[in-house]
XYZ file of C-alpha atoms in Angstrom:
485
model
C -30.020 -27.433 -94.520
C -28.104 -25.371 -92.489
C -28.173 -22.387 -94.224
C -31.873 -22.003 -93.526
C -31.270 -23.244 -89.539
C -28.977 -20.306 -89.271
C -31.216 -17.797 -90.754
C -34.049 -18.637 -88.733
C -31.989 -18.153 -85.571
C -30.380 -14.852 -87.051
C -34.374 -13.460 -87.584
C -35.294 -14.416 -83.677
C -32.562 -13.179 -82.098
C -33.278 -9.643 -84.563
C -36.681 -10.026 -82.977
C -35.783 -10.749 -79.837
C -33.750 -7.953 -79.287
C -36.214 -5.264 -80.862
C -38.774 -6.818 -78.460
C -36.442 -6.215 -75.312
C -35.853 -2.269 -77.011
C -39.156 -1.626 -77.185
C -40.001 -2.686 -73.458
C -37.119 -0.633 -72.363
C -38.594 2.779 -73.973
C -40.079 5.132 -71.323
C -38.639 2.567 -68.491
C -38.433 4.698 -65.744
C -42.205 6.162 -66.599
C -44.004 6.883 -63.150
C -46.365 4.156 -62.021
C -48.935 6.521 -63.696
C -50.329 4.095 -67.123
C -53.461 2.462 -67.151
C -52.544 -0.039 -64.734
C -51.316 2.395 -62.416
C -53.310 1.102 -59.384
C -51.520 -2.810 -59.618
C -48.440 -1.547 -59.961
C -48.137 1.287 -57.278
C -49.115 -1.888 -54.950
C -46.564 -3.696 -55.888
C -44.198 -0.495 -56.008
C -45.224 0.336 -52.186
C -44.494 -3.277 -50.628
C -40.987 -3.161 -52.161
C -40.647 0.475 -50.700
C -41.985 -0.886 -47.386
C -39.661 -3.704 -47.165
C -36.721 -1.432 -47.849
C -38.090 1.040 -45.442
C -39.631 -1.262 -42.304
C -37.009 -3.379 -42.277
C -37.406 -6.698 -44.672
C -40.068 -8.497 -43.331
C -40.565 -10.757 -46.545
C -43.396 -12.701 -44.973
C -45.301 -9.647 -44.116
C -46.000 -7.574 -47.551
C -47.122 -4.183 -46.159
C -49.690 -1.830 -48.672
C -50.535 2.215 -47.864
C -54.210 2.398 -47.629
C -54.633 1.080 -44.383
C -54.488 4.109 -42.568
C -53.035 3.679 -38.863
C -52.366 0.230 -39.263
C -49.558 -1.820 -39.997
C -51.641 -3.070 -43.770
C -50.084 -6.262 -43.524
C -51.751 -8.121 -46.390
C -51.886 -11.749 -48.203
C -50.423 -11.464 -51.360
C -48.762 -13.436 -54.009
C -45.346 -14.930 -53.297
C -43.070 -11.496 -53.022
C -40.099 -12.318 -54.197
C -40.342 -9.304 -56.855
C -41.136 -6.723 -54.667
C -38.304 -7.721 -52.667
C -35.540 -8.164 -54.947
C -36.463 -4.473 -55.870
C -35.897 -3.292 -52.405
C -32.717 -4.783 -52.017
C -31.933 -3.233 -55.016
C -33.339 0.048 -53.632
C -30.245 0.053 -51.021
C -27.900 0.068 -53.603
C -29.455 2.557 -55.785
C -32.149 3.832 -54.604
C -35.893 3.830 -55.269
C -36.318 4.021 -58.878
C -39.533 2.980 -61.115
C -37.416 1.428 -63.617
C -35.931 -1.439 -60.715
C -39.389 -2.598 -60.725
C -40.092 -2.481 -64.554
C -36.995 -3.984 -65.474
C -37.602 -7.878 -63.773
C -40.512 -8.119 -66.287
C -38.322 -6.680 -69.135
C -35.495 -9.777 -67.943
C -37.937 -12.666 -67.507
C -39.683 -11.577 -70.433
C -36.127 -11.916 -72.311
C -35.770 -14.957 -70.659
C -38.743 -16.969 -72.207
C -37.993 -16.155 -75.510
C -35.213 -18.445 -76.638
C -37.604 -21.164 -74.921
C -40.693 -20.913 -76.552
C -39.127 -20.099 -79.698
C -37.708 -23.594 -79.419
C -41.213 -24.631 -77.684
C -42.729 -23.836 -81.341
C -39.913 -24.621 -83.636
C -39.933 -28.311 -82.379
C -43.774 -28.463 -83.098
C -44.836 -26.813 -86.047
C -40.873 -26.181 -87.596
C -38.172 -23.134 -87.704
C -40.698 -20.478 -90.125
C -43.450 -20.968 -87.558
C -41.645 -20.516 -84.624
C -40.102 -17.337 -85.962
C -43.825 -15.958 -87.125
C -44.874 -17.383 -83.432
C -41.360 -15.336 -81.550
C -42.710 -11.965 -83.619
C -46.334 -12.429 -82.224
C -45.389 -13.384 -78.790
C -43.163 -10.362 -78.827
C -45.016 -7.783 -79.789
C -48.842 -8.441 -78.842
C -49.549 -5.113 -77.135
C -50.273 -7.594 -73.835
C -47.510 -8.855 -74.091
C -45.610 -5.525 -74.762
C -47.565 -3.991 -72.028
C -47.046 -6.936 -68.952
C -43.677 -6.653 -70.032
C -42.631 -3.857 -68.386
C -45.095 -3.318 -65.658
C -44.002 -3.789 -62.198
C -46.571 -6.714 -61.990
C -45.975 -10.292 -61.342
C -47.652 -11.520 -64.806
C -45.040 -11.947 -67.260
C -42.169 -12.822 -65.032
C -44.824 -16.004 -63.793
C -45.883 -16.500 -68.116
C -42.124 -16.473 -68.625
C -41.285 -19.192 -65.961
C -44.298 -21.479 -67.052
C -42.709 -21.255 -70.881
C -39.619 -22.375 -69.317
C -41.208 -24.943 -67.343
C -42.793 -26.301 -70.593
C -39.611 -26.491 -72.042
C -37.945 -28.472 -70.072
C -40.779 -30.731 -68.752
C -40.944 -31.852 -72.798
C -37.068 -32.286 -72.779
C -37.683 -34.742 -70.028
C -40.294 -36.517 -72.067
C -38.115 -36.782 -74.811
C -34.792 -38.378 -72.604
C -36.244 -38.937 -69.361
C -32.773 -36.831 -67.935
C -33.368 -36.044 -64.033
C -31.766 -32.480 -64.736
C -34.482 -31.319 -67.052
C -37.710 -32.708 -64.890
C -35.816 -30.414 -61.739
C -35.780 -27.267 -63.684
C -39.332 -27.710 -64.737
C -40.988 -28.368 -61.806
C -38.803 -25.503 -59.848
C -39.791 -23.267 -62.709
C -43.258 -24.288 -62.446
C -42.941 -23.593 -58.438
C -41.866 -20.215 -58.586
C -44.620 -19.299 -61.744
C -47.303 -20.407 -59.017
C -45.990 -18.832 -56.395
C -45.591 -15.372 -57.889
C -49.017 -15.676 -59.815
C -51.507 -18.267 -58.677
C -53.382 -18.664 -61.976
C -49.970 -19.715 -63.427
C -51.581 -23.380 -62.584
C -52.926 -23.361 -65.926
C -49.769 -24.299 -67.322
C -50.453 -27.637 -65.354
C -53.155 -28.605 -68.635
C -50.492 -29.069 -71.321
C -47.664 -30.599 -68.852
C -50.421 -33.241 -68.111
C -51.293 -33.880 -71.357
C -47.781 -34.604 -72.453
C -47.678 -37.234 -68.825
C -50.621 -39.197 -69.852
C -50.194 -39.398 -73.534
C -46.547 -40.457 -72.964
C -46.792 -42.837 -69.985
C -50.782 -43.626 -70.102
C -51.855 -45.236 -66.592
C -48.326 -45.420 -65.778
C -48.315 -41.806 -65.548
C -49.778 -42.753 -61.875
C -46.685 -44.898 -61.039
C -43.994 -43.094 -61.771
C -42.595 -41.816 -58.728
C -40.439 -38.810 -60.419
C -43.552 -37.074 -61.526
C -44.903 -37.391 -57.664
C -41.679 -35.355 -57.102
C -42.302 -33.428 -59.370
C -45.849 -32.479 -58.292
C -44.702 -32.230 -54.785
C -41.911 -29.653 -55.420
C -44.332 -28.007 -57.982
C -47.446 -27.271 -55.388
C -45.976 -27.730 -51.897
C -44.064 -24.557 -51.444
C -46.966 -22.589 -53.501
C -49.611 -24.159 -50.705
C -47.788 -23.480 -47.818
C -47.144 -19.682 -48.826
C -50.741 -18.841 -49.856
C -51.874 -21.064 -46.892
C -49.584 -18.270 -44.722
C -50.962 -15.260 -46.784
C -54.936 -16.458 -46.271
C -53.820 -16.266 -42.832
C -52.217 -12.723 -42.588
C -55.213 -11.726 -44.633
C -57.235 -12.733 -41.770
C -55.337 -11.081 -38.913
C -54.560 -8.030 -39.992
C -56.508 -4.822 -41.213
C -57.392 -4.493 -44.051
C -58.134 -8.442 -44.207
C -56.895 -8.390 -47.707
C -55.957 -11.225 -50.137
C -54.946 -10.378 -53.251
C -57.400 -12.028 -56.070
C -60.083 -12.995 -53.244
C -63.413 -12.927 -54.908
C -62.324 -13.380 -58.155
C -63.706 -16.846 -58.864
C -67.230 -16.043 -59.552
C -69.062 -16.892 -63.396
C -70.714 -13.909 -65.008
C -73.338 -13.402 -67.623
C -72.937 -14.174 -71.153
C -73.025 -9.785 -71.681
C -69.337 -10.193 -69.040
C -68.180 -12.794 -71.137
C -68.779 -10.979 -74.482
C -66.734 -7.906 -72.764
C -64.071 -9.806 -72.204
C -63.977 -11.524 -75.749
C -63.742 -8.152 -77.174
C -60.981 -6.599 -74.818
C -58.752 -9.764 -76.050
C -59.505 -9.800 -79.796
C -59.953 -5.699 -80.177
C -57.334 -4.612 -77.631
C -55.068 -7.404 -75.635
C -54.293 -9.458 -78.926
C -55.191 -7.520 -81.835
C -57.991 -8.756 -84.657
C -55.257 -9.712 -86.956
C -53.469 -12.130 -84.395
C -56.568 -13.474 -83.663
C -57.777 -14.259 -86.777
C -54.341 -15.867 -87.454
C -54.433 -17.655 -84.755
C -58.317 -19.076 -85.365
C -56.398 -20.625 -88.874
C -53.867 -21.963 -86.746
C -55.859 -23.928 -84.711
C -58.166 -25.282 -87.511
C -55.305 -26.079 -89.573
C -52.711 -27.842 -87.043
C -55.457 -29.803 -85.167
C -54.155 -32.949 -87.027
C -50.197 -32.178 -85.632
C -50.058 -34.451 -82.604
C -47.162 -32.867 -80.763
C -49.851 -29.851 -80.842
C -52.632 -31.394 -78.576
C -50.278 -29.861 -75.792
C -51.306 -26.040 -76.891
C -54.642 -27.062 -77.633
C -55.014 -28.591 -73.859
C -53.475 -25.015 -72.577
C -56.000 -23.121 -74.844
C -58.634 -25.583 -72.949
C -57.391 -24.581 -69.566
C -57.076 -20.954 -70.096
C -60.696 -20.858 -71.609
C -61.818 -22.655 -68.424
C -60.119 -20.533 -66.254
C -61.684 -17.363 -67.629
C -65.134 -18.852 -67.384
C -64.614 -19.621 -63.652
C -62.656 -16.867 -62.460
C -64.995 -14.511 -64.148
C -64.731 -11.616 -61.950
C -61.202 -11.731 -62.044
C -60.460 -11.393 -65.313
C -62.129 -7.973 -65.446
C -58.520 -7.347 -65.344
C -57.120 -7.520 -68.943
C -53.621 -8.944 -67.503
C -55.249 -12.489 -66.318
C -55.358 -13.343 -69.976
C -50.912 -12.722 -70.788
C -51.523 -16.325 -71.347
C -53.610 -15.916 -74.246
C -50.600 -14.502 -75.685
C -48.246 -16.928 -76.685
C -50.583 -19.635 -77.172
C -52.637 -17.450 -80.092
C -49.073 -16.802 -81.367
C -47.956 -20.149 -81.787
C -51.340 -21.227 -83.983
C -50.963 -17.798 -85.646
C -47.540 -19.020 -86.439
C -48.168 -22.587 -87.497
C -50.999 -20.398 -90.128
C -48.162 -17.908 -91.545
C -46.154 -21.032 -92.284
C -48.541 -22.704 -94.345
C -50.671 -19.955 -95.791
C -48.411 -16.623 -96.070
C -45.723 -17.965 -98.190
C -45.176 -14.863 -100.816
C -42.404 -12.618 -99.567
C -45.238 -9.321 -100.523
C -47.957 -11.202 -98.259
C -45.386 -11.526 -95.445
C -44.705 -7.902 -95.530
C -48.149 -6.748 -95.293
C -49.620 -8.752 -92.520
C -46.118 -7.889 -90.768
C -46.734 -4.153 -91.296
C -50.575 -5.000 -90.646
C -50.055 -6.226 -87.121
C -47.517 -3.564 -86.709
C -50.041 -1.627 -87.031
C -52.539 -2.863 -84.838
C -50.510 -3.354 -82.059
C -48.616 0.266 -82.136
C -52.433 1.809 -82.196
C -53.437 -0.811 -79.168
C -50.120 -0.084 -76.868
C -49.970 3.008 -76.930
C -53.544 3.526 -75.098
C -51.829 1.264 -72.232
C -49.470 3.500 -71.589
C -51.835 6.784 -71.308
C -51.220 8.375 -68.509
C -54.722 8.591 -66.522
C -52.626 8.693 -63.213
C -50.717 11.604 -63.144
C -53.174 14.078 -61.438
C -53.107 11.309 -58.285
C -49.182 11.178 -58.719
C -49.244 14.966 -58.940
C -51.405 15.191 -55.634
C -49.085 12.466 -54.128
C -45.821 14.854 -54.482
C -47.846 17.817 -53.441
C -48.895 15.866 -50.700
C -45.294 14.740 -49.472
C -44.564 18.668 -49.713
C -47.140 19.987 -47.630
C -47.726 17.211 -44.609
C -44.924 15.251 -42.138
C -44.577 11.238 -42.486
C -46.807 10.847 -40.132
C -49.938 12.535 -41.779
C -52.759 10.163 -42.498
C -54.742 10.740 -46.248
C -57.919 10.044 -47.037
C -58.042 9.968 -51.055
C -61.271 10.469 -52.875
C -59.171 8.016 -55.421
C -61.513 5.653 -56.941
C -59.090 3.115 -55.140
C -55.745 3.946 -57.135
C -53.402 3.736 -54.258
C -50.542 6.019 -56.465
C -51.607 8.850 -54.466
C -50.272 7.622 -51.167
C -46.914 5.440 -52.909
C -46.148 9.490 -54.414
C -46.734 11.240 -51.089
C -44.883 8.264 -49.426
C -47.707 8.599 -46.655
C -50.426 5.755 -45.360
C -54.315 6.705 -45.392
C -57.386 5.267 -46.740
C -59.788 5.360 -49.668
C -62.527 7.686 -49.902
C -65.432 5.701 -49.057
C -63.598 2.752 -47.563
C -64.645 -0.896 -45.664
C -62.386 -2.685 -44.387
C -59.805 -0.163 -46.397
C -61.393 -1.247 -49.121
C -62.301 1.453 -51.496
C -66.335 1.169 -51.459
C -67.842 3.342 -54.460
C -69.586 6.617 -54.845
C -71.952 7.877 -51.907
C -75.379 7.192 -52.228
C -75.441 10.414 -50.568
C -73.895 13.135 -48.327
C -74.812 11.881 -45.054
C -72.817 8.865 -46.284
C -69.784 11.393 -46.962
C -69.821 12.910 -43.551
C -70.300 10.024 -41.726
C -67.358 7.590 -44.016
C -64.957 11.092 -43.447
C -65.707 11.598 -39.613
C -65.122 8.050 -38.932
C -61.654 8.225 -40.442
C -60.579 11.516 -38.594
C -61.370 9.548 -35.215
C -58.679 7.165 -36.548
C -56.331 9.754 -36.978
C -56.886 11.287 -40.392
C -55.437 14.377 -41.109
C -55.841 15.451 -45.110
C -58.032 14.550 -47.372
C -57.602 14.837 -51.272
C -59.809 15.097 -54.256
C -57.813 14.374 -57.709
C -59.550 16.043 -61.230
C -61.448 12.873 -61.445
C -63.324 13.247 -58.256
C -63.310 16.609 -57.255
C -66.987 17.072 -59.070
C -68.027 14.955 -55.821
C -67.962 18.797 -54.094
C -70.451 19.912 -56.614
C -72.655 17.146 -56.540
C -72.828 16.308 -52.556
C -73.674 19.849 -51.315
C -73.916 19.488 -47.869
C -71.085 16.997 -47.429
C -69.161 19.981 -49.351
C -70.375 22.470 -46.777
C -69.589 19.894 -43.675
C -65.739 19.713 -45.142
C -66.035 24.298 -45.540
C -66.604 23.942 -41.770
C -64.352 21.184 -40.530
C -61.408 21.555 -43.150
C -59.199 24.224 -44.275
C -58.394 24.355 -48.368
C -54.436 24.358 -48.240
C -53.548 23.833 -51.844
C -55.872 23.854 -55.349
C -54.553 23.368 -58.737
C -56.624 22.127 -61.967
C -55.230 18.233 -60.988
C -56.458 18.238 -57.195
C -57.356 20.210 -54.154
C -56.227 18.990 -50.827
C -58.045 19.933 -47.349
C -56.122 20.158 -43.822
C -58.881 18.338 -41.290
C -59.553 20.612 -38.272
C -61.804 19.534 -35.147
C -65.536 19.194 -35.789
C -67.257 22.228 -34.969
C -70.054 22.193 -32.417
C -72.613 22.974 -35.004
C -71.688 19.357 -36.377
């Protein structure tokens, strides 16, 4: 009986250590992938902690212009732990990347023994290969985003909270509900995870889930601190310009058409068809394993939580916890339908497949004309230049030229869309020189915005002087407005 133990654990450590090599490939790539816009965010509050002096409780971002851009963000504990690495080594990308490549390494042992102790040893390893290499999953691992660091510590968390089910051992109920803490404090939505702990409360304790005073602990170390901080971030979001909280306005349902959109990104593009259909066997097939109901309440949650916070899941990384709950069923299916060694082989090369073809358009790199613009940018001006950035509200444009502006249009710093017209232009541009605006910068993407808005292109001929023009941008020196204007 051993024999088979050991080889199981041999096959998901192989896994687990092709997983971590593959999130280490291109590790110091600039901030410049499809999610370049989250990350350089991220990237410039660690830089501005290691440059303004470590003011943890005050996460600073670039695009608002003159001001301080004090903003309310998620718990920063990532950010910040990347500056203080910064003083040791410098400002790197791959400080950043590399806490989602380590907590990502961390869950694994975890939810491999998460799955092994529900559906058995084959299923957990099928379930480790799935969780490792879903192209979300790939991709959140080594962005400099707080997503798979707060997935990892809610795996943990579910871990150890089930441990304590099983012996009742103080120890174990500690670790879960401080892992549970810091997963909502680095990534609100983490509360999800919440579903399945409940589940396994009430169908092991009933009513008396109610009495037990360890679990009101353990809900009061759990959601205090997480209160408190986003209770302080709401209000630096209100004091300060930009009035920013990170994920405000996100809870909002859509249309059926939104919904549909969404569907597809997951099954087509975050999960792959293959996993999905796997995991849609799973979940027909296991739904008479009781120690399951826990993954089924979590699959509940999530679903819920994507209906509500419509809006917000525009953004494909709201769904990492898709991830290892589809690759759990998908595992418990493998086990019990893909038992011929030929069969295994194919649906592992299949998925291979899918997810190479599904990664690699992650990591395209549809940033580098702003990052190019950016270093320009830091060439040409002093640290005190302000930018305005026609940037479709990427900030990597101002992290690369290491200078503050604004987006071009902006509210409330704010990137606000195309102009409806010229006039618009003029009047969004002339507002921000008044505040001290000194450049302004069209990337490939936007420079057609000098074609199309004539006489906003003929206001910046007379007000601005062209001082550098390549195929990837053209950036204008702002002068005084003429009297003609």
């Amino acid at each position: 009986m051993r024999a088979p133990q050991d080889r199981h654990v041999r096959l998901a450590l192989l896994i687990g250590v092709a997983a971590v090599a593959v999130r280490l490939i291109a590790i110091n790539q600039p901030f410049i992938d499809q999610w370049s816009w989250r990350q350089s965010d991220v990237a410039a509050i660690a830089r501005n902690f290691f440059q303004n002096g470590f003011l943890f409780a005050y996460p600073q971002i670039d695009w608002a212009g003159e001001q301080p851009g004090y903003v309310g963000t998620e718990f920063p504990i990532l950010p910040f732990k990347a500056a203080l690495c910064y003083k040791l080594l410098g400002v790197h990308e791959w400080i950043g990347r590399v806490q989602a490549v380590i907590l990502f390494a961390l869950s694994l042992p975890f939810f491999f023994l998460i799955v092994r102790r529900i559906f058995g040893a084959t299923a957990a390893v099928w379930a480790l290969f799935f969780y490792s290499f879903a192209p979300l999953s790939v991709m959140t691992g080594r962005c400099f985003m707080p997503d798979m660091p707060a997935l990892s510590l809610s795996i943990i968390a579910l871990y150890f909270f089930q441990r304590w089910i099983d012996d009742e051992r103080s120890t174990c109920l500690f670790v879960a509900a401080a892992a549970v803490s810091l997963s909502i404090l680095i990534k609100a939505p983490s509360a999800v995870i919440g579903a399945p702990l409940a589940y396994l409360a009430f169908a092991q304790f009933g009513l008396r889930t109610f009495r037990r005073i360890e679990l009101w602990i353990f809900a009061a170390i759990a959601l205090m601190p997480a209160a408190l901080w986003y209770w302080h971030a709401a209000n630096v979001a209100a004091q300060f310009y930009p009035f920013h909280f990170f994920g405000a306005g996100g809870f909002h349902i859509e249309s059926a058409a939104w919904y549909w959109k969404i569907a597809k990104l997951v099954i087509f593009s975050s999960l792959t068809p293959l996993l999905c259909a796997l995991a849609a066997v799973g979940i027909f097939t296991a739904r008479s394993t009781i120690s399951a109901r826990p993954l089924y309440a979590w699959l509940v949650a999530m679903l819920l939580f994507v209906l509500v916070v419509g809006y917000g899941n525009r953004h494909p990384w709201y769904q990492l916890p898709f991830v290892p709950i589809a690759a759990a069923f998908a595992g418990v299916a493998c086990q019990r339908v893909i038992r011929r060694r030929a069969l295994q082989l194919l649906f592992v090369s299949g998925f291979s497949f899918f997810s190479f073809n599904s990664t690699k358009i992650y990591y395209r790199e549809s940033a580098a004309d702003l990052r190019a613009a950016g270093l320009a940018l830091s060439q040409i001006t002093d640290k005190k230049s302000l930018i305005v950035a026609a940037d479709y509200g990427d900030p990597s444009v101002f992290y690369y030229a290491e200078r503050k502006g604004w987006h071009f249009l902006e509210r409330d710093g704010i990137y606000n869309g195309h102009p409806n017209e010229s006039a618009d232009a003029i009047a969004d541009l002339e507002q921000l020189r008044a505040r001290g605006a000194t450049h302004i910068v069209f990337y490939s993407a936007s420079v057609w915005w000098l074609d199309y808005y004539k006489e906003f292109a003929e206001h910046l001929q007379r007000t601005a002087t062209l001082t550098n023009e390549t195929p990837q941008f053209k950036i204008y020196r702002l002068g005084l407005v003429s009297r003609r204007d």
